[in-house]
Coordinates of C-alpha atoms in Angstrom, one line a residue:
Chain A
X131 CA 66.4 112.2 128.6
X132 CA 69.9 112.6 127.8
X133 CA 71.9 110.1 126.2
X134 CA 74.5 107.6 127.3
X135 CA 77.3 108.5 125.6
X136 CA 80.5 106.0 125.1
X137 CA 83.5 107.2 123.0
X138 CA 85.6 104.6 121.7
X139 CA 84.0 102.1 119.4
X140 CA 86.8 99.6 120.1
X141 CA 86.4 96.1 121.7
X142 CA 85.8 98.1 124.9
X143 CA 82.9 100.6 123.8
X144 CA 81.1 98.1 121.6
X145 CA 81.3 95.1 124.5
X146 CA 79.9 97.8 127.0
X147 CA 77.2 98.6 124.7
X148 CA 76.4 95.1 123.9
X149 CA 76.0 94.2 127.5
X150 CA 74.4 97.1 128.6
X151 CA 71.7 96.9 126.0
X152 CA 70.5 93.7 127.4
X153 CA 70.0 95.1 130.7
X154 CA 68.3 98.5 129.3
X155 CA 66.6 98.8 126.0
X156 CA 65.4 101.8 126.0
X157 CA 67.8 104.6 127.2
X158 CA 69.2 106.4 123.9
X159 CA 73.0 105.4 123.5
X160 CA 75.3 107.4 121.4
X161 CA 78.5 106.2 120.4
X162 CA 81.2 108.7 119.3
X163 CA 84.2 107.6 117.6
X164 CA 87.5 108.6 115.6
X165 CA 87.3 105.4 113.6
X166 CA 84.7 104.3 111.2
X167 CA 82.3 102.5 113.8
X168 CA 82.7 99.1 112.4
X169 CA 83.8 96.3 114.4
X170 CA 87.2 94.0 114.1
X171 CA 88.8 91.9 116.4
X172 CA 92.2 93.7 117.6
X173 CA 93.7 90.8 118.5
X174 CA 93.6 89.2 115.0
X175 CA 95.9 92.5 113.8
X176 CA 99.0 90.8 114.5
X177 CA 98.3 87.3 113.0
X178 CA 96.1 88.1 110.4
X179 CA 99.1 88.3 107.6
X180 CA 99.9 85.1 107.1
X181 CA 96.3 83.9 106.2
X182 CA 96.4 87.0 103.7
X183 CA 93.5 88.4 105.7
X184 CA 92.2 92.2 104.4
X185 CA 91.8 94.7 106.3
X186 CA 88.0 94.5 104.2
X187 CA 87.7 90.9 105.9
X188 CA 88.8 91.6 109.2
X189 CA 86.2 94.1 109.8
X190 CA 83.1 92.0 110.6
X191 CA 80.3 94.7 110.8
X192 CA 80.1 98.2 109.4
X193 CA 79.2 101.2 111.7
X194 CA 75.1 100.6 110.4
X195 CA 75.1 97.2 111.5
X196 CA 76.5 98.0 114.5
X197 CA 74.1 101.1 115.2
X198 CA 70.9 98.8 114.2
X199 CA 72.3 95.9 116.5
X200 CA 73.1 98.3 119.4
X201 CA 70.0 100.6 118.8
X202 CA 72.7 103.4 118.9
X203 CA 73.5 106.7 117.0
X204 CA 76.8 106.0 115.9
X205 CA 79.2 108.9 115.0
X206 CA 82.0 108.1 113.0
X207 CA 85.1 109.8 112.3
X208 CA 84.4 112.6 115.3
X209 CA 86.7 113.7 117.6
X210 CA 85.7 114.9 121.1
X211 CA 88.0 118.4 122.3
X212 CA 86.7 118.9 125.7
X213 CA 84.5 117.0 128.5
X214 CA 82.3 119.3 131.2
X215 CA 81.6 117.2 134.0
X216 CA 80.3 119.8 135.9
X217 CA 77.5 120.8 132.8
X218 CA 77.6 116.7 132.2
X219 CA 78.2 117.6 128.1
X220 CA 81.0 117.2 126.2
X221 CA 82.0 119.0 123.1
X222 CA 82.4 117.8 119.5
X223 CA 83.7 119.7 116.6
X224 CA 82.1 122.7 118.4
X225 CA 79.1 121.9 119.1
X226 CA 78.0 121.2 123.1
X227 CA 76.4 117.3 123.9
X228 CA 74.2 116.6 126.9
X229 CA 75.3 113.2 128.8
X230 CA 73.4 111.4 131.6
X231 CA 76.4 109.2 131.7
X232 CA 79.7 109.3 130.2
X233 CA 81.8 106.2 129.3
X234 CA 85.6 106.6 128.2
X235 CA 86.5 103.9 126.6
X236 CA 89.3 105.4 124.3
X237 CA 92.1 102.8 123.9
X238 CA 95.3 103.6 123.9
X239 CA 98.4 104.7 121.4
X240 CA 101.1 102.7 120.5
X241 CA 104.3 104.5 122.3
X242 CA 106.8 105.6 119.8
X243 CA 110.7 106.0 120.4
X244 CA 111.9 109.8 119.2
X245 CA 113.9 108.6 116.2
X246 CA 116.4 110.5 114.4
X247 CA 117.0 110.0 110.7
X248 CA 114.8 110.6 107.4
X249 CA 113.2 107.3 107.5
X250 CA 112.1 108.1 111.1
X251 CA 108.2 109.1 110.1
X252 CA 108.3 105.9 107.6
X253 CA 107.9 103.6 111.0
X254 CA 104.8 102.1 111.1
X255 CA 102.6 100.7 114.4
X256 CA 99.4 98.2 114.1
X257 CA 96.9 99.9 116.7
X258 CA 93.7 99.9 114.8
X259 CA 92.4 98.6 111.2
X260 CA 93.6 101.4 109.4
X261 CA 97.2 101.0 111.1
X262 CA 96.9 97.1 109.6
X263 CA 96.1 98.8 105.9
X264 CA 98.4 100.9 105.6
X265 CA 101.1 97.8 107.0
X266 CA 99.5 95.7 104.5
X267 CA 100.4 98.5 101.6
X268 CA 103.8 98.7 102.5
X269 CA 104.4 95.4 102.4
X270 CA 103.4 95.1 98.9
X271 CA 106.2 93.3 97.1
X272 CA 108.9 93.5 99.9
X273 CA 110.7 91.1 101.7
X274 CA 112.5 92.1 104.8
X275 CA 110.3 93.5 107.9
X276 CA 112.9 95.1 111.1
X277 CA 110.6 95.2 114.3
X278 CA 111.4 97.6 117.0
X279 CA 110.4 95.4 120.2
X280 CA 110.1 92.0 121.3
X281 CA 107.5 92.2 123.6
X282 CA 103.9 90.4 123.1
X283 CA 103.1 91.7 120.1
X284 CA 106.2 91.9 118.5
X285 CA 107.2 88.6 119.2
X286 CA 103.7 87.6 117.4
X287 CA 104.0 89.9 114.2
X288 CA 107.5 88.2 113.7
X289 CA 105.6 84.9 114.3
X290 CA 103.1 86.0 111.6
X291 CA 105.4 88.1 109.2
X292 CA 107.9 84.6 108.9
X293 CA 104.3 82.5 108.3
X294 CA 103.9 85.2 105.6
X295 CA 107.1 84.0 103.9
X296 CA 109.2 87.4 105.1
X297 CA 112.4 87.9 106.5
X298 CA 112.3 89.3 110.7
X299 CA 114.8 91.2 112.3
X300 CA 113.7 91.7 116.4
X301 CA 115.6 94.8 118.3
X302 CA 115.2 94.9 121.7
X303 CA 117.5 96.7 123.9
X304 CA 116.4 93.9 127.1
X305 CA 118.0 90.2 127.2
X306 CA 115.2 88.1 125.7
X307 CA 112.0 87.8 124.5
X308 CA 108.7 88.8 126.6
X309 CA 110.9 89.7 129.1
X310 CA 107.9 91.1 131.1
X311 CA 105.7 88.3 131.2
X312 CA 108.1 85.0 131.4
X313 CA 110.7 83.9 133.4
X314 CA 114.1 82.9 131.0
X315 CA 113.4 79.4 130.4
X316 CA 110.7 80.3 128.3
X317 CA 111.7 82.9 126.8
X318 CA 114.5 81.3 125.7
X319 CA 112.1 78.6 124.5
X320 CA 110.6 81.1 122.2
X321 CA 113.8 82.6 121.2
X322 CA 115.0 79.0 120.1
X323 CA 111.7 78.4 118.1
X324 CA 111.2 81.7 116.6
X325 CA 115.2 81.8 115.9
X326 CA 114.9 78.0 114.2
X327 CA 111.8 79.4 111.7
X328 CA 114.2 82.6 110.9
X329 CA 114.0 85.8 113.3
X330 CA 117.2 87.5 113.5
X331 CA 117.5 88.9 117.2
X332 CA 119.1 91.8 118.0
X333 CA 119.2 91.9 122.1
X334 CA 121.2 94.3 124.0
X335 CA 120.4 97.3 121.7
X336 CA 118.4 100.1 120.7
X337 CA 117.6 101.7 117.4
X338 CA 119.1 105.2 117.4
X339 CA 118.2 106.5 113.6
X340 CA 116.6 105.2 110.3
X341 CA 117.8 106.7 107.2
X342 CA 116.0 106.1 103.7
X343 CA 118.4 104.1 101.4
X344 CA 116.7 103.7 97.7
X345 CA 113.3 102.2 98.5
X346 CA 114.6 100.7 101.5
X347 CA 115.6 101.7 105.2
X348 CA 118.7 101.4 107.3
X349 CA 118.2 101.6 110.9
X350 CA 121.4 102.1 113.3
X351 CA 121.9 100.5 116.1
X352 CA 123.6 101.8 119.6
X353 CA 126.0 99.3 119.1
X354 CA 127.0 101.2 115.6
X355 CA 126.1 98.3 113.5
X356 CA 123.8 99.4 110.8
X357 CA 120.6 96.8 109.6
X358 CA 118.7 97.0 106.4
X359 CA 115.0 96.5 106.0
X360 CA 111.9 97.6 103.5
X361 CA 109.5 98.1 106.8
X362 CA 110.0 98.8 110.5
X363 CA 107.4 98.3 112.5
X364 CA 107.5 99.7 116.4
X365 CA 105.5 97.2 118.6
X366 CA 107.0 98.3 121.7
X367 CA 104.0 99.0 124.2
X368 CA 101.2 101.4 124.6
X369 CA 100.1 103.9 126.8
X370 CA 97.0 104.9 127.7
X371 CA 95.0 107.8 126.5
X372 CA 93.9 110.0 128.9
X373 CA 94.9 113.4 128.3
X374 CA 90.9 114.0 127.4
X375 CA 90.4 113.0 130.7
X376 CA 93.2 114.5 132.5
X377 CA 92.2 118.6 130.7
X378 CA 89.1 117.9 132.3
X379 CA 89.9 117.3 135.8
X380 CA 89.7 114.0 135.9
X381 CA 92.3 112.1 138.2
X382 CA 95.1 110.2 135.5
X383 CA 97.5 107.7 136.9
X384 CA 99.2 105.4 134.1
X385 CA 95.6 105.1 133.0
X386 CA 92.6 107.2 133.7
X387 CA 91.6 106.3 137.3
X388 CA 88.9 104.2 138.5
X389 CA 87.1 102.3 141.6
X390 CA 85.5 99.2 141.4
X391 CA 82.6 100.2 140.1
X392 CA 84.4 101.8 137.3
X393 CA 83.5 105.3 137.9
X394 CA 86.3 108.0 137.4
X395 CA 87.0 110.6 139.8
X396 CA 84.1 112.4 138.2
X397 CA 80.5 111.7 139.0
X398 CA 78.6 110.2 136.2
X399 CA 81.8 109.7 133.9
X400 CA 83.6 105.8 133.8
X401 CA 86.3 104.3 132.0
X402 CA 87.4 100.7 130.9
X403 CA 89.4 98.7 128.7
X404 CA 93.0 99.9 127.8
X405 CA 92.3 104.0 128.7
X406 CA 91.1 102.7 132.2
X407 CA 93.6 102.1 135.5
X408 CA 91.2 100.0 137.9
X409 CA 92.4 98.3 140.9
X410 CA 96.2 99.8 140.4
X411 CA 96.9 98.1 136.6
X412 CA 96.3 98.8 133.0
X413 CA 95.6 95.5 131.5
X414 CA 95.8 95.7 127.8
X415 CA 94.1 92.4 127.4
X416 CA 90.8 90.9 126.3
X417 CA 89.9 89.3 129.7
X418 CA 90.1 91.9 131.8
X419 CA 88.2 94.1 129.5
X420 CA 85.3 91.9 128.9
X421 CA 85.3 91.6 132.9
X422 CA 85.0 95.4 132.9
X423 CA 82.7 96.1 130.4
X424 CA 80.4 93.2 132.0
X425 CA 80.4 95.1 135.0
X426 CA 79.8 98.6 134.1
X427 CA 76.8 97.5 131.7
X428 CA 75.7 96.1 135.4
X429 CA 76.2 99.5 137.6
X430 CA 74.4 101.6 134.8
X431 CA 71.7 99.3 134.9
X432 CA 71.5 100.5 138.8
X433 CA 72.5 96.8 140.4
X434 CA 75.3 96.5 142.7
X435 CA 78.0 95.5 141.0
X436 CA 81.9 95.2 141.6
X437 CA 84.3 94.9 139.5
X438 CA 86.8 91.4 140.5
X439 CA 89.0 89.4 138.0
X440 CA 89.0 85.6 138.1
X441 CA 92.3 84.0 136.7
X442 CA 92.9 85.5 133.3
X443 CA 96.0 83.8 131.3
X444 CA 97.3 85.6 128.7
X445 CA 97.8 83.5 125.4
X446 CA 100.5 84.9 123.3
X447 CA 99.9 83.7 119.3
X448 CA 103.4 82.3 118.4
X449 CA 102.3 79.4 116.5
X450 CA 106.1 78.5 116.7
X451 CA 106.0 78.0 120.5
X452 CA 102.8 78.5 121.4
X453 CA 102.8 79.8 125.5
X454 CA 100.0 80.9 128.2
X455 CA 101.5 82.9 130.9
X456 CA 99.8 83.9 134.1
X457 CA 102.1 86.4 135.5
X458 CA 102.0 86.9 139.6
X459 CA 100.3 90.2 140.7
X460 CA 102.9 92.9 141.4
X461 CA 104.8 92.6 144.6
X462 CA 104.1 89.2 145.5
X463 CA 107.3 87.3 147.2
X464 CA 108.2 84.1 145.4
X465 CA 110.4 82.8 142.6
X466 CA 109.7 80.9 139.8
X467 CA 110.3 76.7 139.4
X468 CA 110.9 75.6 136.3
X469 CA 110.4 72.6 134.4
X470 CA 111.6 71.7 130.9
X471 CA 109.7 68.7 130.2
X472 CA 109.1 66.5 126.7
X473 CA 105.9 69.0 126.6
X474 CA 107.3 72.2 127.0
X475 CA 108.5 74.7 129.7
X476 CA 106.5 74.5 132.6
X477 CA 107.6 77.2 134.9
X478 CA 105.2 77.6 138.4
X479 CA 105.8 80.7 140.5
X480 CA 105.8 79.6 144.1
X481 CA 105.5 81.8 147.3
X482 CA 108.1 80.2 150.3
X483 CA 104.8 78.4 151.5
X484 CA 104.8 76.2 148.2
X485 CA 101.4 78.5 147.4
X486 CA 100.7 79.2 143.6
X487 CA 100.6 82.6 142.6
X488 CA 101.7 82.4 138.8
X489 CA 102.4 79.8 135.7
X490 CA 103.9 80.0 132.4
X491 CA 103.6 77.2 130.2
X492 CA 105.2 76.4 126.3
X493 CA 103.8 74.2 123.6
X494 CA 102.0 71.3 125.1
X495 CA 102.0 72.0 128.6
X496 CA 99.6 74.6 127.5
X497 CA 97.4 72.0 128.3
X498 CA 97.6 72.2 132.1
X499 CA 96.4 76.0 131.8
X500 CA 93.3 75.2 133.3
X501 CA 94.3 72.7 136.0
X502 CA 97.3 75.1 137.1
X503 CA 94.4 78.1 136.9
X504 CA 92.2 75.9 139.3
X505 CA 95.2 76.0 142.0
X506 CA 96.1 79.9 141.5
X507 CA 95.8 81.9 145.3
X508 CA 94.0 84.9 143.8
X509 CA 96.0 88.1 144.1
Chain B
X275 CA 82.1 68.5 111.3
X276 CA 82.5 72.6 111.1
X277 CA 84.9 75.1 112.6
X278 CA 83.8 78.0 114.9
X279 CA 86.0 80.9 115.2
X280 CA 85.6 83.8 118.4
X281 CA 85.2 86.9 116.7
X282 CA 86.8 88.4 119.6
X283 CA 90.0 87.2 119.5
X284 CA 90.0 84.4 116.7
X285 CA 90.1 81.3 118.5
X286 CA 88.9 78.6 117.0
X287 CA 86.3 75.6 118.3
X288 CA 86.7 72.7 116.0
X289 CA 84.1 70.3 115.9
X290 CA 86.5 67.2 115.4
X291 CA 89.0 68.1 117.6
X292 CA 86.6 68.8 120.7
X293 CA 88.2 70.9 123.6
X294 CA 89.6 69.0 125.7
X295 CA 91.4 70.8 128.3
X296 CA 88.1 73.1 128.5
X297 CA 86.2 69.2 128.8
X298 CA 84.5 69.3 126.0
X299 CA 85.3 66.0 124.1
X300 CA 86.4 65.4 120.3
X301 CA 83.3 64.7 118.1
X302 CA 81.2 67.5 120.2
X303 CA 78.6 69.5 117.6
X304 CA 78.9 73.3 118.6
X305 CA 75.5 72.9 119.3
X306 CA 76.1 70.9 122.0
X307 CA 78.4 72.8 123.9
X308 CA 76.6 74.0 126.8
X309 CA 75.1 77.5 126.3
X310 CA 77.5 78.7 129.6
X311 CA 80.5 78.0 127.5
X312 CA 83.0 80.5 127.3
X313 CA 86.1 81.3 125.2
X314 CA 89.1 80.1 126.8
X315 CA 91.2 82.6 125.5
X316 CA 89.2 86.0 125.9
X317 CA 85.8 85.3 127.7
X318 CA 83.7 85.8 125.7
X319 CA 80.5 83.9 125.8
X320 CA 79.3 81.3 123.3
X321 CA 76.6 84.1 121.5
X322 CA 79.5 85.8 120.3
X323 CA 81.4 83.2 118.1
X324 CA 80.3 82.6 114.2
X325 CA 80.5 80.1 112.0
X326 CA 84.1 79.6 109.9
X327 CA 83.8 78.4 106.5
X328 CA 86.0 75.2 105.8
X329 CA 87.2 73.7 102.9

């Protein structure tokens, strides 16, 4: 019988596996990856700096363990060209593979801004374990780190990088902080803490060029100021991959399209985690992947399973201010209330019916993340 | 008392402290913490936290 095959050995590929193995032991399972096959925790990348972590320490399991565990064939460093849904293979350096089922589960890049200047390819992004050594490297002896970005994870690698003992510049051409996710109170909140510890914000403007300058590198601003800094790092969103998907017919919206059963437009061939669009939204989170991953391992297995999100907070690691946000769904009619109390910001996002449809909460109001999830209308 | 850290996301259960907001009250041995139990910042069920080494 042909194999399940899953590319991507990410949180998304490996969870699927996991959970899929418990259900079926027997079906052969091959894993095909561009990184190593080892697994790390993502989400540790961008505070793992200050606790001097290695890149060597971050990665948990090696691709053997990981094959043994899973009772997988795990193929490291491959890259797939093509997928034939209509042969059910795909190809790899070449050579034609049989599928009985195909998961995508492929991540997503870090987007880059087209940056003028010789110091433009010296920009780094933390994506992956590799992305983290190479960081590591460059930070080597240096002090001053300029981020490009002050979304989610650029508001926690400045957290990190100040914990480290470095100096943080933020550029960000919106008005605050995690403008996406919060509503101003608490991202002013942040901005205050994160401010007080040392970042330097720079809101209102965009990086246009970085020049090398000695060892160093001068960024320029659109407001023509110039800013000096030994390593830029660009944390200013992803986007999913799907052009794999997309060559081979497959239907690509933001992310590679699926139904509630996680199945593509293609028979046989499903997506998750950050490559995957399901219900309408890429969610480039851990909850919503594990949710995912949970039920695909289900409708392999042949039960009857949909996919449906419960409440899934987000929890942004800024030890400085630490904040869980539950942002409303799209499109839903309300406004935000907002409380600065002796805890923290507690800001409740309230439909003209006094219904709760969203919460953001700083410091120790973080504490009410599971009462205030208890009351949420689901979306 | 010992520390538990998700390998997911690195959240970390520590004995002493308890959880809780999750209900789980200070002084509560990881092996107590009902089997159902689930990381309140990613999901991920209790089988998939290890053990932290503390000083």
């Amino acid at each position: 019988m042909s194999p399940l095959i899953i590319i991507g050995s990410g949180l998304a590929g490996f969870t699927l596996a996991r959970e899929w193995r418990k259900l079926d032991s027997a079906t052969p399972l091959h894993i095909f990856t561009a990184d190593d096959g080892g697994f790390y925790s993502k989400p540790m990348l961008s505070n793992a700096m200050a606790g001097g972590k290695t890149a060597a320490q971050l990665a948990t399991k090696t691709a053997a363990q990981m094959a043994q565990e899973l009772n997988a064939e795990i193929h490291a460093h491959t890259l797939i060209s093509a997928i034939h849904p209509e042969r059910r293979s795909i190809t790899e350096n070449g050579k034609e593979i049989a599928y009985s089922r195909l998961v995508l589960a492929k991540g997503a890049d870090p987007i880059r801004l087209p940056l003028q200047g010789s110091g433009a390819d010296a920009i780094l992004s933390v994506n992956n374990l590799d992305d983290y050594t190479r960081f590591r490297a460059a930070l080597e002896g240096k002090k001053r780190v300029a981020i490009l970005g002050g979304g989610l994870i650029g508001c926690e690698f400045a957290n990190d990088l100040l914990a480290g003992g470095f100096s943080v510049d933020v550029i960000d051409p919106g008005t605050r902080p995690l403008a996406a996710l919060l509503p101003a109170e608490a991202s002013l909140k942040l901005q205050e803490a994160l401010g007080r510890q040392g970042v330097n914000w720079h809101f209102g403007v965009k990086a246009e060029a970085v020049e090398r300058s000695g060892n160093a590198l001068q960024l320029r601003l659109s407001d023509g100021s110039a800013l000096e800094a030994d390593v830029v790092l660009s944390a200013i969103g992803l986007r999913s991959r799907t052009t794999l998907a997309a060559a081979a017919g497959i239907q690509v919206n933001r992310g590679i399209v699926v139904d509630n059963r996680l199945q593509t437009s293609a028979p046989d061939i499903y997506a998750i985690g950050d490559c995957a669009e399901a219900q309408g939204k890429v969610l480039p989170y851990v909850m919503p992947l594990m949710q995912q991953a949970r039920t695909l391992a289900k409708v392999l297995a042949g039960s009857e399973a949909e996919l449906s999100y419960p409440v899934m907070p987000v929890v942004i690691k800024t030890p400085a201010c630490p904040i869980t946000v539950c942002p409303p769904a799209l499109g839903v009619e309300g406004q935000w209330k907002v409380e600065s109390t002796p805890a923290g910001v507690r800001a409740l996002f309230i439909d003209s019916a006094e219904r709760l449809h969203g919460f953001a909460l700083s410091e120790k109001a973080t504490a009410e993340k599971n009462s205030l999830a208890q009351q949420l209308i689901p979306s | 008392m010992k520390k538990f850290q998700c390998v997911v996301c690195g959240w970390i259960y520590d004995e002493a402290a308890g959880a809780p907001e999750e209900g789980i009250v200070a002084g509560t041995r990881w092996e107590d913490v009902p089997d159902s139990w689930a990381c309140p910042d990613c999901g991920v069920g209790k089988a998939d936290f290890e053990m932290v080494q503390i000083a």
